[in-house]
XYZ file of C-alpha atoms in Angstrom:
590
model
C 32.574 99.513 -14.721
C 29.069 99.798 -13.361
C 28.499 97.722 -10.189
C 25.175 96.719 -8.618
C 24.940 95.594 -4.985
C 23.718 91.951 -4.537
C 21.550 92.326 -1.561
C 18.946 89.899 -0.156
C 16.313 91.122 2.195
C 15.551 89.631 5.565
C 12.635 87.620 4.192
C 14.827 85.541 1.930
C 17.274 84.816 4.752
C 14.479 83.643 6.979
C 12.958 81.446 4.249
C 16.272 79.740 3.598
C 16.831 79.241 7.300
C 13.372 77.722 7.696
C 13.967 75.320 4.807
C 17.312 74.306 6.268
C 15.891 73.738 9.722
C 12.898 71.830 8.352
C 15.159 69.571 6.298
C 17.431 68.855 9.242
C 14.426 68.203 11.482
C 12.943 65.814 8.912
C 16.197 63.938 8.615
C 16.617 63.742 12.384
C 12.970 62.705 12.807
C 13.271 60.018 10.174
C 16.507 58.829 11.733
C 14.803 58.701 15.164
C 11.821 56.829 13.652
C 13.989 54.229 11.949
C 16.527 53.779 14.741
C 14.255 53.954 17.759
C 10.598 53.450 16.924
C 11.151 50.908 14.081
C 14.255 49.392 15.631
C 12.746 45.944 16.320
C 11.286 45.532 12.850
C 14.430 46.465 10.992
C 16.614 44.527 13.398
C 14.495 41.457 12.621
C 14.895 42.069 8.904
C 18.632 42.352 9.233
C 18.661 39.136 11.202
C 16.673 37.408 8.479
C 19.157 38.574 5.869
C 22.116 37.379 7.902
C 20.544 34.193 9.280
C 19.488 31.302 7.053
C 16.848 28.832 8.273
C 17.472 25.306 7.001
C 14.843 22.585 7.295
C 16.223 19.438 8.902
C 14.887 15.923 8.650
C 14.983 12.923 10.933
C 14.731 9.297 9.905
C 11.474 7.748 8.821
C 10.257 4.966 11.123
C 11.523 1.434 10.475
C 9.208 -1.365 9.361
C 9.846 -4.714 11.064
C 8.337 -8.182 11.099
C 6.682 -9.734 14.159
C 10.043 -10.942 15.504
C 11.845 -7.613 15.088
C 13.617 -8.352 11.789
C 13.982 -5.110 9.826
C 12.088 -5.205 6.537
C 12.501 -1.528 5.592
C 15.468 0.519 6.817
C 16.981 3.939 6.055
C 20.328 4.748 4.473
C 22.131 8.105 4.329
C 22.324 10.009 1.056
C 22.646 13.578 -0.214
C 20.112 15.734 -2.007
C 20.845 18.789 -4.131
C 18.657 21.896 -4.027
C 18.586 25.212 -5.873
C 17.310 28.479 -4.377
C 15.888 30.414 -7.362
C 16.647 34.004 -6.277
C 20.314 33.124 -5.594
C 20.917 31.563 -9.014
C 22.899 33.832 -11.338
C 22.705 31.778 -14.537
C 20.573 28.689 -14.061
C 21.334 27.095 -17.438
C 25.069 27.537 -17.017
C 25.094 26.203 -13.456
C 22.919 23.198 -14.369
C 25.224 22.406 -17.294
C 28.236 22.367 -14.966
C 26.368 20.256 -12.397
C 25.376 17.803 -15.102
C 29.000 16.996 -15.823
C 29.615 16.253 -12.136
C 26.566 14.266 -11.017
C 25.822 12.432 -14.273
C 22.275 13.807 -14.532
C 21.337 15.650 -17.714
C 20.711 19.389 -17.602
C 17.265 18.709 -19.088
C 16.413 16.432 -16.153
C 17.670 19.020 -13.652
C 15.428 21.620 -15.274
C 12.480 19.234 -15.255
C 12.889 18.612 -11.533
C 13.355 22.337 -10.925
C 10.051 23.168 -12.604
C 8.210 20.260 -10.992
C 9.236 21.055 -7.417
C 9.489 24.852 -7.651
C 7.881 26.459 -4.556
C 8.872 30.110 -4.849
C 11.871 32.366 -5.480
C 13.167 32.219 -1.926
C 12.611 28.530 -1.147
C 15.041 25.707 -2.031
C 13.889 23.385 -4.825
C 15.004 19.751 -4.976
C 16.770 19.011 -8.266
C 18.701 15.774 -7.626
C 18.926 12.933 -5.098
C 21.288 10.149 -4.071
C 24.499 12.087 -4.636
C 27.726 10.329 -3.666
C 30.303 11.783 -1.300
C 32.696 12.204 -4.235
C 30.127 14.255 -6.162
C 29.458 16.445 -3.141
C 33.214 16.975 -2.710
C 33.531 18.198 -6.299
C 30.641 20.606 -5.870
C 32.184 21.928 -2.658
C 35.511 22.520 -4.393
C 33.693 24.645 -6.981
C 31.474 26.380 -4.439
C 31.852 29.914 -5.897
C 30.750 28.642 -9.320
C 27.423 27.433 -7.937
C 25.639 30.354 -6.243
C 22.195 29.230 -5.143
C 23.092 25.514 -5.137
C 23.042 23.738 -1.776
C 23.290 20.136 -0.660
C 22.129 18.421 2.504
C 22.206 14.968 4.042
C 18.989 12.998 3.872
C 17.735 9.432 4.317
C 16.280 7.142 1.681
C 14.510 3.814 2.136
C 16.508 0.624 1.755
C 14.813 -2.741 1.370
C 16.074 -6.169 2.294
C 17.100 -8.007 -0.898
C 15.848 -11.237 0.684
C 12.394 -9.903 1.575
C 11.699 -7.260 -1.048
C 7.900 -7.504 -1.063
C 6.695 -4.466 -2.935
C 2.997 -5.204 -2.750
C 2.320 -4.975 0.962
C 5.332 -2.857 2.019
C 4.610 -0.200 -0.595
C 6.977 2.597 -1.551
C 7.678 6.328 -1.288
C 7.172 8.957 -3.964
C 8.256 12.560 -4.378
C 5.592 15.142 -3.622
C 4.783 17.387 -6.581
C 3.286 20.880 -6.361
C -0.036 19.624 -7.728
C -0.225 16.974 -4.988
C 0.358 19.232 -1.960
C -3.198 20.723 -1.781
C -4.610 17.190 -1.435
C -2.372 16.242 1.505
C -2.732 16.661 5.258
C -1.692 20.266 5.916
C -0.629 19.413 9.468
C 2.283 17.343 8.128
C 3.759 20.364 6.276
C 4.728 18.643 3.038
C 6.743 20.567 0.498
C 7.562 19.813 -3.128
C 10.356 17.298 -3.565
C 9.852 15.555 -0.211
C 8.950 11.879 -0.005
C 5.553 10.510 0.978
C 4.220 6.980 1.422
C 2.430 6.263 -1.842
C 1.384 2.620 -1.656
C 1.121 -0.282 0.796
C 2.073 0.007 4.454
C 4.120 3.122 3.674
C 0.920 4.894 2.620
C -1.462 3.373 5.158
C 0.727 4.384 8.116
C 2.235 7.570 6.682
C 1.361 9.642 9.770
C 3.029 7.186 12.121
C 6.129 6.508 10.016
C 6.746 10.111 8.980
C 9.230 12.214 10.965
C 8.595 15.722 12.328
C 10.791 18.331 10.637
C 13.198 20.646 12.482
C 14.988 23.942 11.721
C 18.683 24.834 11.950
C 19.535 28.557 12.070
C 22.873 29.525 10.457
C 24.528 32.947 10.329
C 25.883 33.675 6.837
C 27.900 36.410 5.143
C 26.858 38.449 2.102
C 27.926 35.573 -0.150
C 25.727 33.112 1.708
C 28.686 31.321 3.243
C 28.263 29.848 6.700
C 29.815 31.870 9.544
C 28.222 30.444 12.683
C 25.629 27.858 13.668
C 23.118 29.311 16.137
C 22.518 26.091 18.034
C 20.579 27.727 20.859
C 17.718 28.620 18.511
C 17.521 25.337 16.593
C 14.354 23.238 16.570
C 15.224 19.513 16.547
C 13.676 17.037 14.116
C 12.186 13.844 15.589
C 12.188 10.428 13.857
C 9.009 8.617 12.893
C 7.582 5.727 14.875
C 8.842 2.217 14.163
C 6.122 -0.130 12.941
C 5.979 -3.843 13.740
C 3.960 -5.964 11.328
C 2.212 -9.269 11.903
C 4.265 -10.757 9.043
C 6.602 -13.670 9.816
C 9.637 -12.897 7.632
C 10.784 -16.534 7.422
C 7.344 -17.752 6.364
C 7.088 -14.863 3.910
C 10.384 -15.866 2.303
C 9.283 -19.472 2.023
C 5.948 -18.593 0.432
C 7.632 -16.184 -1.934
C 10.108 -18.832 -3.037
C 7.379 -21.418 -3.545
C 5.610 -19.032 -5.957
C 8.790 -18.356 -7.943
C 7.961 -18.512 -11.653
C 4.201 -18.582 -10.985
C 1.423 -16.002 -10.954
C -0.816 -15.959 -7.930
C -1.203 -15.272 -4.236
C -0.530 -16.971 -0.910
C -2.040 -15.788 2.364
C -1.559 -17.234 5.847
C -3.275 -15.836 8.950
C -3.899 -16.409 12.638
C -7.649 -17.025 12.764
C -7.930 -16.130 16.454
C -6.357 -12.666 16.118
C -6.763 -11.748 12.438
C -2.985 -11.303 12.057
C -1.620 -11.838 8.545
C 1.501 -14.007 8.823
C 2.272 -14.065 5.128
C 0.995 -12.080 2.140
C 2.666 -12.893 -1.165
C 1.633 -11.685 -4.601
C 3.557 -13.011 -7.582
C 5.153 -11.877 -9.742
C 6.568 -8.900 -7.872
C 9.282 -6.369 -8.680
C 12.353 -4.829 -7.076
C 11.486 -1.952 -4.748
C 14.878 -0.375 -5.375
C 13.374 1.000 -8.575
C 11.901 3.762 -6.405
C 15.306 4.842 -5.103
C 17.124 7.543 -6.988
C 16.247 8.217 -10.599
C 14.031 5.672 -12.319
C 14.607 5.397 -16.046
C 11.582 5.661 -18.319
C 12.577 2.360 -19.891
C 12.346 0.614 -16.509
C 8.872 1.997 -15.912
C 7.712 1.080 -19.385
C 8.952 -2.480 -18.931
C 6.914 -2.793 -15.739
C 3.801 -1.214 -17.215
C 3.891 -3.329 -20.391
C 4.749 -6.614 -18.661
C 1.915 -9.000 -19.543
C 2.230 -10.684 -16.134
C 1.282 -7.370 -14.465
C 3.838 -7.372 -11.612
C 2.516 -4.028 -10.314
C -0.816 -5.639 -9.324
C -1.191 -6.757 -5.717
C -3.140 -9.895 -6.504
C -3.823 -10.587 -2.828
C -6.119 -7.584 -2.362
C -6.816 -6.253 -5.869
C -6.751 -9.306 -8.138
C -10.310 -10.273 -9.133
C -10.998 -13.927 -9.973
C -13.889 -16.385 -10.252
C -14.296 -18.041 -6.869
C -14.664 -21.616 -8.042
C -16.285 -24.400 -6.088
C -15.358 -23.126 -2.627
C -18.722 -21.344 -2.871
C -20.414 -24.730 -2.825
C -20.148 -24.206 0.942
C -22.550 -21.253 0.586
C -25.041 -23.695 -0.924
C -24.413 -26.157 1.938
C -25.269 -23.469 4.533
C -28.589 -22.747 2.838
C -29.480 -26.416 2.389
C -28.931 -27.245 6.059
C -30.230 -24.053 7.684
C -33.461 -24.224 5.713
C -33.736 -28.047 6.063
C -33.973 -28.433 2.298
C -32.099 -31.751 2.231
C -31.274 -34.575 4.593
C -27.435 -34.686 4.653
C -27.537 -38.477 4.690
C -29.671 -38.733 1.538
C -27.805 -39.610 -1.629
C -28.122 -38.424 -5.217
C -26.818 -40.225 -8.299
C -23.946 -38.506 -10.135
C -23.577 -39.876 -13.644
C -21.264 -37.077 -14.743
C -23.990 -35.084 -16.529
C -26.913 -32.961 -15.319
C -29.728 -31.778 -17.620
C -32.089 -29.273 -15.957
C -35.808 -30.031 -16.224
C -37.286 -28.532 -19.389
C -33.844 -27.938 -20.931
C -31.542 -29.724 -23.344
C -28.375 -28.073 -22.011
C -25.859 -30.407 -20.408
C -23.948 -29.411 -17.247
C -21.059 -31.715 -16.546
C -19.210 -32.836 -13.447
C -15.436 -32.528 -13.354
C -15.441 -36.355 -13.033
C -16.705 -37.372 -16.463
C -17.512 -40.892 -15.274
C -19.556 -39.613 -12.339
C -19.229 -40.139 -8.610
C -22.089 -42.617 -8.243
C -24.263 -42.194 -5.143
C -23.285 -38.970 -3.355
C -24.442 -37.639 0.009
C -23.641 -34.157 1.354
C -20.340 -35.096 2.960
C -19.074 -36.908 -0.125
C -20.236 -34.022 -2.340
C -18.042 -31.613 -0.348
C -15.097 -33.992 -0.054
C -15.012 -34.904 -3.748
C -16.422 -31.572 -4.977
C -19.216 -33.227 -6.939
C -20.789 -30.711 -9.320
C -23.900 -32.764 -10.028
C -24.970 -32.881 -6.362
C -24.852 -29.100 -6.142
C -26.461 -28.565 -9.551
C -29.492 -30.473 -8.325
C -29.720 -29.181 -4.754
C -29.084 -25.486 -5.502
C -32.397 -25.499 -7.414
C -34.112 -25.735 -4.022
C -32.687 -22.354 -2.936
C -33.901 -18.849 -3.764
C -31.386 -16.638 -5.549
C -31.831 -13.889 -2.951
C -31.118 -16.286 -0.078
C -27.964 -17.565 -1.781
C -26.539 -14.101 -2.552
C -27.432 -12.808 0.925
C -25.490 -15.676 2.489
C -22.464 -15.024 0.262
C -22.511 -11.334 1.200
C -22.833 -12.240 4.880
C -19.474 -14.007 4.580
C -17.877 -10.785 3.338
C -17.945 -11.221 -0.419
C -18.937 -8.099 -2.361
C -17.192 -5.801 0.170
C -13.687 -5.018 1.394
C -12.146 -6.941 4.288
C -10.951 -3.654 5.860
C -7.357 -4.870 5.783
C -5.012 -1.994 6.666
C -3.796 -1.506 3.097
C -4.970 0.941 0.422
C -6.641 0.045 -2.901
C -8.442 -3.135 -1.878
C -11.115 -4.268 -4.355
C -14.677 -5.211 -3.348
C -15.268 -7.985 -5.847
C -18.771 -8.858 -7.081
C -21.606 -11.107 -5.982
C -24.288 -10.612 -8.662
C -27.888 -10.369 -7.450
C -31.266 -9.862 -9.127
C -30.684 -6.151 -9.655
C -27.332 -6.870 -11.288
C -28.749 -9.427 -13.715
C -31.728 -7.266 -14.648
C -29.534 -4.215 -15.144
C -26.995 -6.059 -17.294
C -29.081 -8.663 -19.138
C -32.593 -7.222 -19.151
C -35.682 -8.601 -17.454
C -36.000 -11.590 -19.791
C -32.323 -12.141 -20.552
C -31.678 -14.452 -17.608
C -33.376 -16.992 -15.359
C -32.959 -17.534 -11.626
C -32.618 -21.298 -11.997
C -29.986 -20.868 -14.679
C -27.742 -18.405 -12.840
C -27.866 -20.527 -9.670
C -26.133 -23.319 -11.585
C -23.196 -20.990 -12.141
C -23.230 -19.374 -8.712
C -23.038 -22.617 -6.741
C -19.791 -23.404 -8.600
C -18.477 -19.857 -8.047
C -18.605 -19.105 -11.778
C -20.475 -16.708 -14.031
C -20.216 -13.054 -13.021
C -18.787 -13.738 -9.563
C -15.443 -12.054 -8.800
C -13.519 -12.273 -5.534
C -10.061 -11.419 -4.227
C -7.753 -13.885 -2.426
C -8.047 -11.876 0.783
C -11.839 -12.217 0.639
C -11.276 -15.958 0.388
C -9.106 -15.684 3.522
C -11.875 -13.883 5.383
C -14.293 -16.596 4.191
C -12.193 -19.457 5.545
C -11.607 -17.559 8.801
C -15.373 -17.227 9.268
C -15.702 -20.974 8.816
C -12.756 -21.789 11.124
C -14.046 -19.484 13.883
C -17.676 -20.499 13.337
C -18.719 -16.945 12.628
C -16.958 -14.960 15.373
C -14.050 -13.584 13.383
C -11.430 -10.868 14.101
C -10.739 -8.405 11.303
C -7.654 -9.083 9.212
C -4.711 -6.774 9.932
C -1.006 -6.202 9.262
C -0.142 -3.842 12.144
C 0.630 -5.983 15.174
C -0.242 -3.093 17.524
C -3.647 -2.467 15.981
C -6.471 -3.221 18.398
C -8.425 -6.390 17.620
C -11.890 -5.715 16.222
C -14.437 -8.136 14.817
C -16.512 -8.542 11.696
C -20.262 -8.789 12.139
C -20.992 -12.098 13.804
C -22.379 -14.860 11.588
C -24.849 -17.074 13.423
C -25.689 -20.541 12.136
C -26.589 -23.796 13.857
C -23.879 -26.127 15.118
C -25.293 -28.685 12.683
C -24.393 -26.475 9.726
C -20.882 -25.712 10.975
C -20.275 -29.386 11.818
C -21.262 -30.592 8.341
C -18.974 -28.030 6.712
C -16.067 -28.983 8.979
C -16.645 -32.720 8.408
C -16.741 -32.292 4.652
C -13.604 -30.100 4.635
C -11.810 -32.650 6.810
C -12.506 -35.344 4.220
C -11.409 -33.051 1.359
C -7.839 -33.416 2.638
C -7.849 -36.550 4.758
C -10.196 -38.997 2.981
C -8.706 -41.295 0.336
C -10.721 -39.802 -2.513
C -10.828 -36.246 -1.202
C -10.144 -33.622 -3.872
C -7.372 -32.036 -1.752
C -5.562 -35.176 -0.583
C -2.258 -33.811 -1.922
C -2.316 -31.257 0.919
C -2.378 -33.972 3.584
C 0.112 -33.430 6.406
C 2.678 -35.990 7.516
C 2.242 -34.977 11.150
C -0.516 -37.298 12.490
C -1.326 -34.951 15.370
C -2.337 -32.011 13.166
C -5.140 -32.156 10.640
C -5.638 -29.711 7.813
C -9.224 -29.006 6.738
C -9.658 -27.535 3.272
C -11.585 -26.969 0.078
C -10.220 -27.066 -3.449
C -11.520 -24.982 -6.328
C -10.854 -25.015 -10.050
C -12.169 -21.700 -11.347
C -12.840 -21.722 -15.088
C -11.320 -18.764 -16.877
C -12.501 -17.602 -20.337
C -9.076 -16.032 -20.983
C -6.951 -19.142 -20.554
C -6.233 -22.006 -18.193
C -8.364 -22.215 -15.023
C -7.218 -20.731 -11.733
C -6.238 -23.216 -9.032
C -7.491 -22.496 -5.482
C -7.081 -24.054 -2.073
C -8.476 -22.665 1.183
C -8.064 -24.339 4.538
C -7.318 -24.128 8.255
C -5.482 -26.116 10.928
C -4.787 -25.898 14.644
C -1.445 -25.834 16.484
C -1.178 -25.635 20.279
C -4.775 -24.442 20.599
C -4.451 -21.678 17.977
C -6.143 -21.854 14.572
C -4.359 -20.770 11.402
C -5.743 -20.392 7.893
C -4.256 -20.523 4.417
C -5.301 -19.450 0.924
C -3.410 -20.461 -2.205
C -4.417 -19.145 -5.621
C -2.370 -19.978 -8.715
C -3.443 -17.883 -11.675
C -3.944 -20.019 -14.817
C -2.499 -22.863 -12.780
C -4.961 -25.634 -13.623
C -6.771 -27.851 -11.127
C -7.071 -26.795 -7.505
C -6.538 -30.327 -6.232
C -3.553 -31.025 -8.464
C -1.772 -27.668 -8.253
C -2.860 -25.552 -5.270
C -3.289 -28.388 -2.749
C 0.333 -29.630 -2.640
C 1.575 -26.037 -2.354
C -0.742 -25.466 0.616
C 0.430 -28.701 2.238
C 4.090 -27.717 1.866
C 3.492 -24.269 3.372
C 1.534 -25.643 6.322
C 4.183 -28.287 6.993
C 6.926 -25.655 6.884
C 5.062 -23.434 9.329
C 4.355 -26.292 11.744
C 8.031 -27.329 11.733
C 9.108 -23.713 12.281
C 6.597 -23.351 15.097
C 7.920 -26.449 16.838
C 11.548 -25.332 16.407
C 10.738 -21.937 17.878
C 8.926 -23.553 20.801
C 12.001 -25.683 21.614
C 14.236 -22.624 21.687
């Protein structure tokens, strides 16, 4: 057999040796680079993979009344989250969860999509889980990769003082909402935020600061060790004390049971709101857990509109309380002598017109001077005297008392109301579609296009009670006292208004005599209003103030579609004032 020698020359040996050495050097160099030069970076990565950072939450601040009674508290609950990249079969896992927590798989998927923040971040899918439900999930832990639960706190409201309108409520933050929020507070989808009322107004103060717990886990994500030394603690939110008197609030709420309207009581000297009731209301517990669509639809379709905070956002004709605006102009501009009398026959026909404007007293009041006109709310007196006033002067005075603008109460969504002026009438009715003399007949009775809120009426009566030097209305007892722009009128004007309002309640034929107090040492001054309403029965109003132990207090009662102010609103105001005086005296004894 022919054999051939298999020989390689020296060049090939050297080439192979070079390649071998180069490969070994590259491997050693790469090993040195990864293990020495890049040690810190890869060590950090390995730590991240083996250490899970969990966001922790503290309690939201409590909301209390002026005496320390808790109005809004926290209660412990559990929330369920899903981390997208850890889920193996989302549909299958959600179907199993649905059978445990009694939430449909469709709802779990809806929440998942709504609060999704990224593949590696937990997404809230359910709240208010019971301990039994959590126990079942824990027993089946290996069947739920990517599903975690954590303890959290939800709001709980006193069933006795469940006042949705000023307390407000919390709402889950959606992904579309986050860009509009304060970035410093680090909101994430699925968390709760104050959405209305005090909860919204003082969100920064009530909200907690979040913390972080670091946990070492194995390759299955199971907890091995808690790294307590590295944890960042969460701090609770600030407690908030309100000016509200819980006992008075309960009483006012009960007195409006079955009615639509608003009651407001305040300390004139400080601007503190002692009671703010809007009726009808609704149960705040509807915002805890899962709210059924049917429950929401019932609230939204309710013809009584329980979602509306009538105290700050309900717009109504003012009624004859605005006769006091006319009084200011008459006296300040010396347009009438307060002692002069006019004849009220029950009907007024403007010069050059055939239209009849009637007094509420069809038989007439007879001879009426300024004081009697206020006390008995005589329409005819004001129909005649308002013709002496310029429209601009009348509207400027009304605006000076705070109508047509917000009261700056520390609540969101307050309405401004409307005091129509020349520009308004020209814009809406055309240059020749209205007359100054004609609209003044409506304005002096608080009718026509005028719209006000009950809280604007409260500011109005506080201006009168303080004679123009009036603190701003507020609900936070710690909020620094500030003042509205001072209103300066002569003592003569203030005295005539006070005298007339005294007789409204305390004179035999005063329109608000039903509000008269049994306590002879305390006198309530007031003004009734019956605001005509084109959509039904008139609205009944009463505004007034009284003094106890050197401190002035004010009250506003508005009963929507209630009827006459003297017949309906006055006795309610008298009952509330009597209750507060008795409570005040009882507290003073203790």
